[in-house]
mmCIF file of C-alpha atoms and ligand atoms in Angstrom:
data_model
loop_
_atom_site.group_PDB
_atom_site.id
_atom_site.type_symbol
_atom_site.label_atom_id
_atom_site.label_comp_id
_atom_site.label_asym_id
_atom_site.label_seq_id
_atom_site.Cartn_x
_atom_site.Cartn_y
_atom_site.Cartn_z
ATOM 1 C CA MET A 1 -11.879 25.153 -0.484
ATOM 2 C CA LEU A 2 -8.363 23.872 -1.048
ATOM 3 C CA LEU A 3 -5.339 25.317 0.739
ATOM 4 C CA HIS A 4 -3.807 27.095 -2.289
ATOM 5 C CA GLU A 5 -7.095 28.964 -2.792
ATOM 6 C CA ILE A 6 -7.080 30.041 0.873
ATOM 7 C CA LEU A 7 -3.423 31.064 0.848
ATOM 8 C CA GLY A 8 -2.817 32.261 -2.697
ATOM 9 C CA THR A 9 0.024 29.754 -3.182
ATOM 10 C CA LYS A 10 0.777 27.661 -6.278
ATOM 11 C CA TYR A 11 0.391 24.337 -4.440
ATOM 12 C CA PRO A 12 -1.933 23.229 -1.577
ATOM 13 C CA LEU A 13 1.170 22.770 0.574
ATOM 14 C CA MET A 14 2.639 24.582 3.544
ATOM 15 C CA GLN A 15 5.949 24.179 5.331
ATOM 16 C CA GLY A 16 6.132 22.924 8.934
ATOM 17 C CA GLY A 17 7.435 25.261 11.648
ATOM 18 C CA MET A 18 10.838 23.649 12.367
ATOM 19 C CA ALA A 19 12.363 25.628 15.267
ATOM 20 C CA GLN A 20 16.017 26.710 14.784
ATOM 21 C CA ILE A 21 15.816 25.623 11.133
ATOM 22 C CA ALA A 22 13.240 27.701 9.255
ATOM 23 C CA THR A 23 14.914 31.098 8.780
ATOM 24 C CA GLY A 24 13.564 34.006 6.752
ATOM 25 C CA ALA A 25 15.750 33.019 3.802
ATOM 26 C CA PHE A 26 14.575 29.386 3.909
ATOM 27 C CA ALA A 27 10.887 30.329 4.267
ATOM 28 C CA ALA A 28 11.238 32.786 1.356
ATOM 29 C CA ALA A 29 12.737 29.989 -0.757
ATOM 30 C CA VAL A 30 9.779 27.728 0.123
ATOM 31 C CA SER A 31 7.290 30.462 -0.790
ATOM 32 C CA ASN A 32 9.126 31.139 -4.067
ATOM 33 C CA ALA A 33 9.033 27.389 -4.844
ATOM 34 C CA GLY A 34 5.209 27.364 -4.599
ATOM 35 C CA ALA A 35 4.262 26.322 -1.032
ATOM 36 C CA LEU A 36 3.668 28.567 2.000
ATOM 37 C CA GLY A 37 7.037 29.284 3.637
ATOM 38 C CA ILE A 38 6.966 29.646 7.409
ATOM 39 C CA ILE A 39 9.537 31.302 9.685
ATOM 40 C CA ALA A 40 9.965 29.435 12.988
ATOM 41 C CA ALA A 41 9.854 31.848 15.931
ATOM 42 C CA GLY A 42 10.870 29.071 18.371
ATOM 43 C CA GLY A 43 14.264 29.807 19.918
ATOM 44 C CA LYS A 44 14.382 33.396 18.606
ATOM 45 C CA THR A 45 14.189 36.721 20.411
ATOM 46 C CA CYS A 46 11.764 39.375 19.137
ATOM 47 C CA GLU A 47 14.656 41.276 17.549
ATOM 48 C CA GLN A 48 15.908 38.149 15.768
ATOM 49 C CA LEU A 49 12.422 37.276 14.544
ATOM 50 C CA GLN A 50 11.849 40.810 13.271
ATOM 51 C CA ALA A 51 15.129 40.580 11.328
ATOM 52 C CA GLU A 52 14.091 37.212 9.820
ATOM 53 C CA ILE A 53 10.752 38.677 8.707
ATOM 54 C CA ALA A 54 12.581 41.610 7.086
ATOM 55 C CA THR A 55 14.932 39.191 5.290
ATOM 56 C CA LEU A 56 11.993 37.167 4.008
ATOM 57 C CA ARG A 57 10.189 40.276 2.776
ATOM 58 C CA SER A 58 13.339 41.322 0.869
ATOM 59 C CA LEU A 59 13.447 37.930 -0.901
ATOM 60 C CA THR A 60 9.815 37.313 -1.869
ATOM 61 C CA ASP A 61 6.512 39.078 -2.353
ATOM 62 C CA LYS A 62 4.661 35.768 -2.017
ATOM 63 C CA PRO A 63 2.518 34.953 1.037
ATOM 64 C CA PHE A 64 4.298 33.510 4.067
ATOM 65 C CA GLY A 65 3.690 32.608 7.685
ATOM 66 C CA VAL A 66 5.306 32.597 11.118
ATOM 67 C CA ASN A 67 5.102 29.608 13.489
ATOM 68 C CA VAL A 68 4.826 30.368 17.204
ATOM 69 C CA MET A 69 6.159 27.729 19.610
ATOM 70 C CA LEU A 70 3.819 28.225 22.546
ATOM 71 C CA LEU A 71 6.205 26.716 25.130
ATOM 72 C CA ALA A 72 8.717 29.524 24.474
ATOM 73 C CA PRO A 73 9.309 31.730 27.542
ATOM 74 C CA ASP A 74 8.814 35.044 25.697
ATOM 75 C CA VAL A 75 5.735 33.950 23.744
ATOM 76 C CA ASP A 76 3.658 36.991 24.837
ATOM 77 C CA ALA A 77 6.197 39.364 23.293
ATOM 78 C CA ILE A 78 6.455 37.267 20.118
ATOM 79 C CA ALA A 79 2.648 37.248 19.812
ATOM 80 C CA ALA A 80 2.570 41.055 20.144
ATOM 81 C CA LEU A 81 5.315 41.466 17.530
ATOM 82 C CA LEU A 82 3.261 39.464 15.053
ATOM 83 C CA VAL A 83 0.353 41.899 15.496
ATOM 84 C CA GLU A 84 2.740 44.731 14.637
ATOM 85 C CA GLU A 85 4.234 42.911 11.635
ATOM 86 C CA ARG A 86 0.876 41.937 10.133
ATOM 87 C CA VAL A 87 2.061 38.563 8.834
ATOM 88 C CA PRO A 88 -0.295 36.849 6.375
ATOM 89 C CA VAL A 89 -0.477 33.502 8.236
ATOM 90 C CA ILE A 90 0.265 32.484 11.852
ATOM 91 C CA THR A 91 0.611 28.814 12.814
ATOM 92 C CA THR A 92 1.129 27.649 16.401
ATOM 93 C CA GLY A 93 2.524 24.521 18.012
ATOM 94 C CA ALA A 94 2.920 22.743 21.344
ATOM 95 C CA GLY A 95 -0.038 24.377 23.093
ATOM 96 C CA SER A 96 -3.249 26.297 22.794
ATOM 97 C CA PRO A 97 -3.119 29.875 21.415
ATOM 98 C CA ASP A 98 -6.623 30.907 22.648
ATOM 99 C CA LYS A 99 -5.688 34.251 24.174
ATOM 100 C CA TYR A 100 -3.695 35.489 21.151
ATOM 101 C CA ILE A 101 -6.241 34.707 18.440
ATOM 102 C CA PRO A 102 -8.445 37.868 18.713
ATOM 103 C CA ALA A 103 -5.485 40.279 18.304
ATOM 104 C CA TRP A 104 -4.001 38.255 15.427
ATOM 105 C CA LYS A 105 -7.356 38.176 13.642
ATOM 106 C CA GLU A 106 -7.794 41.913 14.260
ATOM 107 C CA ALA A 107 -4.403 42.469 12.551
ATOM 108 C CA GLY A 108 -5.668 40.595 9.471
ATOM 109 C CA SER A 109 -3.623 37.399 9.896
ATOM 110 C CA LYS A 110 -5.002 33.982 9.047
ATOM 111 C CA VAL A 111 -4.608 31.826 12.168
ATOM 112 C CA MET A 112 -3.921 28.093 11.803
ATOM 113 C CA PRO A 113 -3.138 26.288 15.068
ATOM 114 C CA VAL A 114 -1.645 22.785 15.082
ATOM 115 C CA VAL A 115 -3.988 20.435 16.940
ATOM 116 C CA PRO A 116 -3.310 16.887 18.182
ATOM 117 C CA SER A 117 -6.955 16.126 19.046
ATOM 118 C CA VAL A 118 -10.591 16.724 18.086
ATOM 119 C CA ALA A 119 -11.231 18.620 21.344
ATOM 120 C CA LEU A 120 -8.575 21.236 20.619
ATOM 121 C CA ALA A 121 -9.709 21.554 16.967
ATOM 122 C CA VAL A 122 -13.266 22.290 18.085
ATOM 123 C CA ARG A 123 -12.005 24.841 20.630
ATOM 124 C CA MET A 124 -9.845 26.567 18.000
ATOM 125 C CA GLU A 125 -12.791 26.828 15.612
ATOM 126 C CA ARG A 126 -14.844 28.406 18.417
ATOM 127 C CA TYR A 127 -12.054 30.951 19.057
ATOM 128 C CA GLY A 128 -12.072 31.998 15.384
ATOM 129 C CA ALA A 129 -9.229 30.006 13.810
ATOM 130 C CA ASP A 130 -9.296 30.099 9.987
ATOM 131 C CA ALA A 131 -8.121 26.491 9.669
ATOM 132 C CA VAL A 132 -6.532 23.834 11.858
ATOM 133 C CA ILE A 133 -3.487 21.720 11.145
ATOM 134 C CA ALA A 134 -4.220 18.163 12.312
ATOM 135 C CA GLU A 135 -0.768 16.738 13.030
ATOM 136 C CA GLY A 136 -0.273 13.022 13.512
ATOM 137 C CA THR A 137 2.385 11.418 15.659
ATOM 138 C CA GLU A 138 4.352 10.466 12.515
ATOM 139 C CA SER A 139 5.730 14.034 12.547
ATOM 140 C CA GLY A 140 9.128 15.138 13.718
ATOM 141 C CA GLY A 141 9.582 17.277 16.837
ATOM 142 C CA HIS A 142 6.888 17.765 19.470
ATOM 143 C CA VAL A 143 4.155 15.181 18.830
ATOM 144 C CA GLY A 144 0.726 14.083 20.009
ATOM 145 C CA GLU A 145 -0.540 10.486 20.348
ATOM 146 C CA LEU A 146 -2.891 9.998 17.379
ATOM 147 C CA THR A 147 -1.811 9.051 13.876
ATOM 148 C CA THR A 148 -2.563 11.197 10.826
ATOM 149 C CA MET A 149 -4.777 8.381 9.459
ATOM 150 C CA THR A 150 -7.037 8.485 12.535
ATOM 151 C CA LEU A 151 -6.801 12.158 13.547
ATOM 152 C CA VAL A 152 -7.491 13.894 10.217
ATOM 153 C CA PRO A 153 -10.902 12.320 9.396
ATOM 154 C CA GLN A 154 -12.120 12.728 12.976
ATOM 155 C CA VAL A 155 -11.170 16.426 12.961
ATOM 156 C CA VAL A 156 -12.707 16.869 9.481
ATOM 157 C CA ASP A 157 -16.010 15.478 10.809
ATOM 158 C CA ALA A 158 -15.919 17.702 13.911
ATOM 159 C CA VAL A 159 -15.267 21.173 12.426
ATOM 160 C CA GLN A 160 -16.502 23.305 9.522
ATOM 161 C CA ILE A 161 -13.194 25.138 8.885
ATOM 162 C CA PRO A 162 -10.549 23.669 6.543
ATOM 163 C CA VAL A 163 -8.290 20.966 7.979
ATOM 164 C CA ILE A 164 -4.663 20.682 6.900
ATOM 165 C CA ALA A 165 -3.045 17.262 7.352
ATOM 166 C CA ALA A 166 0.453 17.013 8.820
ATOM 167 C CA GLY A 167 2.701 14.109 9.732
ATOM 168 C CA GLY A 168 3.704 11.277 7.430
ATOM 169 C CA VAL A 169 3.490 13.033 4.063
ATOM 170 C CA ALA A 170 6.562 13.044 1.812
ATOM 171 C CA SER A 171 5.211 11.546 -1.420
ATOM 172 C CA GLY A 172 2.348 12.105 -3.840
ATOM 173 C CA ARG A 173 0.669 8.878 -2.701
ATOM 174 C CA GLN A 174 0.590 10.165 0.870
ATOM 175 C CA LEU A 175 -0.664 13.558 -0.358
ATOM 176 C CA CYS A 176 -3.446 11.771 -2.238
ATOM 177 C CA ALA A 177 -4.313 9.827 0.921
ATOM 178 C CA ALA A 178 -4.507 13.082 2.920
ATOM 179 C CA PHE A 179 -7.032 14.476 0.429
ATOM 180 C CA ALA A 180 -8.986 11.225 0.654
ATOM 181 C CA LEU A 181 -9.170 11.749 4.439
ATOM 182 C CA GLY A 182 -10.797 15.135 3.809
ATOM 183 C CA ALA A 183 -7.802 17.460 4.167
ATOM 184 C CA ALA A 184 -7.758 20.789 2.284
ATOM 185 C CA GLY A 185 -3.978 20.703 2.050
ATOM 186 C CA VAL A 186 -0.872 19.327 3.656
ATOM 187 C CA GLN A 187 1.952 20.572 5.861
ATOM 188 C CA ILE A 188 5.394 19.219 4.986
ATOM 189 C CA GLY A 189 8.452 19.296 7.266
ATOM 190 C CA THR A 190 10.839 16.354 7.155
ATOM 191 C CA ALA A 191 10.868 16.097 3.337
ATOM 192 C CA LEU A 192 12.147 19.704 3.207
ATOM 193 C CA LEU A 193 15.072 18.973 5.562
ATOM 194 C CA VAL A 194 16.831 17.351 2.600
ATOM 195 C CA SER A 195 16.372 20.313 0.276
ATOM 196 C CA GLU A 196 19.464 22.122 -1.028
ATOM 197 C CA GLU A 197 18.168 25.344 0.515
ATOM 198 C CA CYS A 198 17.603 23.945 4.032
ATOM 199 C CA PRO A 199 20.170 25.620 6.319
ATOM 200 C CA ILE A 200 20.892 22.601 8.570
ATOM 201 C CA HIS A 201 24.357 21.058 8.923
ATOM 202 C CA GLU A 202 25.309 18.571 6.188
ATOM 203 C CA ASN A 203 25.631 15.803 8.836
ATOM 204 C CA TYR A 204 21.970 16.302 9.788
ATOM 205 C CA LYS A 205 20.905 15.940 6.128
ATOM 206 C CA GLN A 206 23.030 12.811 5.720
ATOM 207 C CA ALA A 207 21.522 11.293 8.895
ATOM 208 C CA VAL A 208 18.010 11.875 7.480
ATOM 209 C CA LEU A 209 19.033 10.271 4.160
ATOM 210 C CA ALA A 210 20.560 7.284 5.992
ATOM 211 C CA ALA A 211 17.404 6.755 8.092
ATOM 212 C CA ARG A 212 15.239 3.651 7.676
ATOM 213 C CA ASP A 213 11.530 3.247 8.488
ATOM 214 C CA THR A 214 12.320 2.396 12.115
ATOM 215 C CA SER A 215 15.032 5.016 12.667
ATOM 216 C CA THR A 216 12.974 7.501 14.706
ATOM 217 C CA THR A 217 11.970 7.300 18.357
ATOM 218 C CA VAL A 218 10.048 9.455 20.838
ATOM 219 C CA THR A 219 11.776 10.866 23.920
ATOM 220 C CA GLY A 220 10.168 12.803 26.760
ATOM 221 C CA ARG A 221 6.953 10.800 27.177
ATOM 222 C CA ALA A 222 7.658 10.525 30.928
ATOM 223 C CA LEU A 223 7.869 14.321 31.158
ATOM 224 C CA ASN A 224 4.797 14.948 29.028
ATOM 225 C CA ALA A 225 7.003 16.552 26.388
ATOM 226 C CA PRO A 226 7.179 13.911 23.645
ATOM 227 C CA VAL A 227 9.584 14.702 20.805
ATOM 228 C CA ARG A 228 10.198 12.522 17.724
ATOM 229 C CA LEU A 229 13.763 12.420 16.464
ATOM 230 C CA LEU A 230 16.336 10.154 14.852
ATOM 231 C CA LYS A 231 17.737 7.499 17.173
ATOM 232 C CA ASN A 232 21.309 8.181 18.309
ATOM 233 C CA LYS A 233 23.547 8.085 21.390
ATOM 234 C CA MET A 234 21.609 10.984 22.967
ATOM 235 C CA THR A 235 18.191 9.309 22.540
ATOM 236 C CA ARG A 236 19.512 5.988 23.906
ATOM 237 C CA GLU A 237 20.827 7.740 27.042
ATOM 238 C CA TYR A 238 17.638 9.786 27.334
ATOM 239 C CA LEU A 239 15.348 6.744 27.124
ATOM 240 C CA LYS A 240 17.512 4.858 29.641
ATOM 241 C CA LEU A 241 17.282 7.826 32.029
ATOM 242 C CA GLU A 242 13.512 7.952 31.518
ATOM 243 C CA GLN A 243 13.315 4.427 33.042
ATOM 244 C CA GLU A 244 15.287 5.581 36.077
ATOM 245 C CA THR A 245 14.057 9.081 36.969
ATOM 246 C CA THR A 246 11.504 11.768 36.207
ATOM 247 C CA ASP A 247 13.778 14.470 37.572
ATOM 248 C CA ARG A 248 13.423 17.291 35.071
ATOM 249 C CA GLU A 249 16.932 18.615 35.641
ATOM 250 C CA ALA A 250 18.586 15.366 34.620
ATOM 251 C CA PHE A 251 16.831 15.553 31.248
ATOM 252 C CA GLU A 252 17.452 19.224 30.753
ATOM 253 C CA HIS A 253 21.151 18.552 31.275
ATOM 254 C CA LEU A 254 21.009 16.019 28.422
ATOM 255 C CA THR A 255 18.871 18.017 25.970
ATOM 256 C CA LEU A 256 19.976 21.564 26.731
ATOM 257 C CA GLY A 257 20.993 23.071 23.434
ATOM 258 C CA SER A 258 20.826 19.671 21.725
ATOM 259 C CA LEU A 259 18.657 20.894 18.832
ATOM 260 C CA ARG A 260 21.165 23.662 18.180
ATOM 261 C CA ARG A 261 23.989 21.107 18.325
ATOM 262 C CA ALA A 262 22.269 19.069 15.603
ATOM 263 C CA VAL A 263 21.321 21.998 13.368
ATOM 264 C CA PHE A 264 24.460 24.140 13.586
ATOM 265 C CA ASP A 265 27.277 21.792 14.693
ATOM 266 C CA GLY A 266 26.106 18.622 12.935
ATOM 267 C CA ASP A 267 26.577 16.636 16.175
ATOM 268 C CA LYS A 268 25.170 13.257 15.093
ATOM 269 C CA ASP A 269 25.732 11.594 18.489
ATOM 270 C CA GLY A 270 24.729 14.293 20.992
ATOM 271 C CA GLY A 271 22.312 16.414 18.948
ATOM 272 C CA SER A 272 18.505 16.272 18.695
ATOM 273 C CA LEU A 273 18.032 15.315 15.050
ATOM 274 C CA MET A 274 14.293 15.969 14.920
ATOM 275 C CA ALA A 275 12.639 14.149 11.998
ATOM 276 C CA GLY A 276 9.377 12.403 11.185
ATOM 277 C CA GLN A 277 8.761 8.751 10.290
ATOM 278 C CA VAL A 278 8.957 9.583 6.553
ATOM 279 C CA ALA A 279 12.743 10.022 6.983
ATOM 280 C CA GLY A 280 13.145 6.429 5.727
ATOM 281 C CA GLN A 281 11.611 7.394 2.371
ATOM 282 C CA LEU A 282 14.009 10.204 1.569
ATOM 283 C CA THR A 283 16.907 9.376 -0.720
ATOM 284 C CA ALA A 284 18.429 12.555 -2.174
ATOM 285 C CA ILE A 285 19.221 16.218 -1.569
ATOM 286 C CA GLU A 286 17.316 18.257 -4.150
ATOM 287 C CA PRO A 287 16.191 21.847 -4.814
ATOM 288 C CA LEU A 288 12.924 22.803 -3.060
ATOM 289 C CA ALA A 289 11.223 23.453 -6.401
ATOM 290 C CA ASP A 290 11.952 19.852 -7.523
ATOM 291 C CA ILE A 291 10.714 18.316 -4.252
ATOM 292 C CA LEU A 292 7.431 20.224 -4.411
ATOM 293 C CA SER A 293 6.744 19.749 -8.114
ATOM 294 C CA ARG A 294 7.487 16.004 -7.838
ATOM 295 C CA LEU A 295 5.037 15.703 -4.962
ATOM 296 C CA MET A 296 2.343 17.238 -7.160
ATOM 297 C CA THR A 297 3.080 15.062 -10.230
ATOM 298 C CA GLU A 298 3.185 11.934 -8.070
ATOM 299 C CA TYR A 299 -0.126 13.040 -6.563
ATOM 300 C CA GLU A 300 -1.737 13.311 -10.027
ATOM 301 C CA THR A 301 -0.439 9.826 -10.913
ATOM 302 C CA ALA A 302 -1.810 8.392 -7.662
ATOM 303 C CA ARG A 303 -5.192 10.047 -8.213
ATOM 304 C CA ARG A 304 -5.468 8.721 -11.766
ATOM 305 C CA GLY A 305 -4.476 5.278 -10.511
ATOM 306 C CA LEU A 306 -7.365 5.330 -8.046
ATOM 307 C CA GLN A 307 -9.843 6.410 -10.715
ATOM 308 C CA ALA A 308 -8.883 3.330 -12.736
ATOM 309 C CA LEU A 309 -9.849 0.981 -9.877
HETATM 310 O O1 TUI B 1 5.159 22.132 17.753
HETATM 311 C C1 TUI B 1 5.305 21.153 17.064
HETATM 312 N N1 TUI B 1 6.517 20.603 16.861
HETATM 313 C C2 TUI B 1 7.671 21.055 17.412
HETATM 314 S S1 TUI B 1 7.890 22.381 18.408
HETATM 315 C C3 TUI B 1 9.503 22.105 18.512
HETATM 316 S S2 TUI B 1 10.562 23.107 19.439
HETATM 317 C C4 TUI B 1 11.065 22.123 20.705
HETATM 318 N N2 TUI B 1 12.322 22.222 21.044
HETATM 319 C C5 TUI B 1 12.818 21.512 22.028
HETATM 320 C C6 TUI B 1 12.021 20.645 22.727
HETATM 321 C C7 TUI B 1 10.710 20.512 22.383
HETATM 322 C C8 TUI B 1 10.212 21.256 21.341
HETATM 323 C C9 TUI B 1 9.844 21.025 17.786
HETATM 324 N N3 TUI B 1 8.803 20.465 17.171
HETATM 325 N N4 TUI B 1 4.271 20.552 16.438
HETATM 326 C C10 TUI B 1 2.945 21.002 16.619
HETATM 327 C C11 TUI B 1 2.270 20.242 17.651
HETATM 328 N N5 TUI B 1 1.556 20.783 18.562
HETATM 329 N N6 TUI B 1 2.274 18.905 17.807
HETATM 330 C C12 TUI B 1 1.459 18.616 18.874
HETATM 331 C C13 TUI B 1 1.017 19.839 19.357
HETATM 332 C C14 TUI B 1 0.167 20.149 20.428
HETATM 333 C C15 TUI B 1 0.170 19.414 21.614
HETATM 334 C C16 TUI B 1 -0.691 19.768 22.661
HETATM 335 C C17 TUI B 1 -0.688 21.239 20.309
HETATM 336 C C18 TUI B 1 -1.528 21.580 21.321
HETATM 337 C C19 TUI B 1 -1.533 20.856 22.472
HETATM 338 O O2 TUI B 1 -2.424 21.279 23.388
HETATM 339 C C20 TUI B 1 -2.386 20.901 24.712
HETATM 340 C C21 TUI B 1 -3.386 21.799 25.357
HETATM 341 O O3 TUI B 1 -2.963 22.830 25.869
HETATM 342 O O4 TUI B 1 -4.587 21.494 25.239
#
């Protein structure tokens, strides 16, 4: 079963979580453009998240989701709020949502955890997940070790539930490749950063457009908190510090609020400009509807090209 049949969306595409970026208004715009829009709970209080869900519901009657960042300090309260709100889809990131799954399922939500490994995918299936999102290290933000090319087929072979591919997809050729690997659909993040509707600072969008294939790096490996983002002054200092110390406080001093500085202040030097390796492919700021429909037409072209082989 393909993702649009599971979700009731126009396209077999869903939006990535994107903490501090994916507001109710943005997620509603994604849902209205034909993919599954997702509100990022990461960095929000329960009250703020509830307000974002209300905003989304006022802007669309299409299905949507909420992404739960499992490292957040108030994750128990966020998880409980989602039971109350009865959101159609819940995705999770940066951890294992085992203990929340029964209550979410009971509330009628479809639960789709992001997994970086076969082991976690198998565990999520056992706990009752409706699908898993197999996210390769090409992605922006918090990342695992395996690539999309190696992770997706291994997860597909290990579970019966649908597998959504994430990481490294920003064109129809890559979408076609994800289907070839056995995915039921694809999660898109970085390609949506350069949409007209994306509420990040203009400097952040321009930095993504200026990126080349080698413009991202991964910080935080030493702390077991790897994050992919665009190289800048902050990442250079961070990686230098990683050679010298594993003192958590030194890093926290450097990264504290740095995602907010990128998203809201457009701080190109000191901000965390989270982005995936596809950043080098992106060349223009466009409406969401155009980005998504082009992906699908490119996909059809790629598929027909393969049939001619
Ligand atoms: O969650 C993400 N990407 C994110 S979260 C985020 S917010 C943030 N802000 C500041 C610093 C750090 C993060 C930005 N980007 N992607 C989903 C994802 N989850 N990728 C990898 C994983 C993952 C890793 C380990 C999921 C589960 C996991 O399990 C370990 C375990 O408990 O077995």
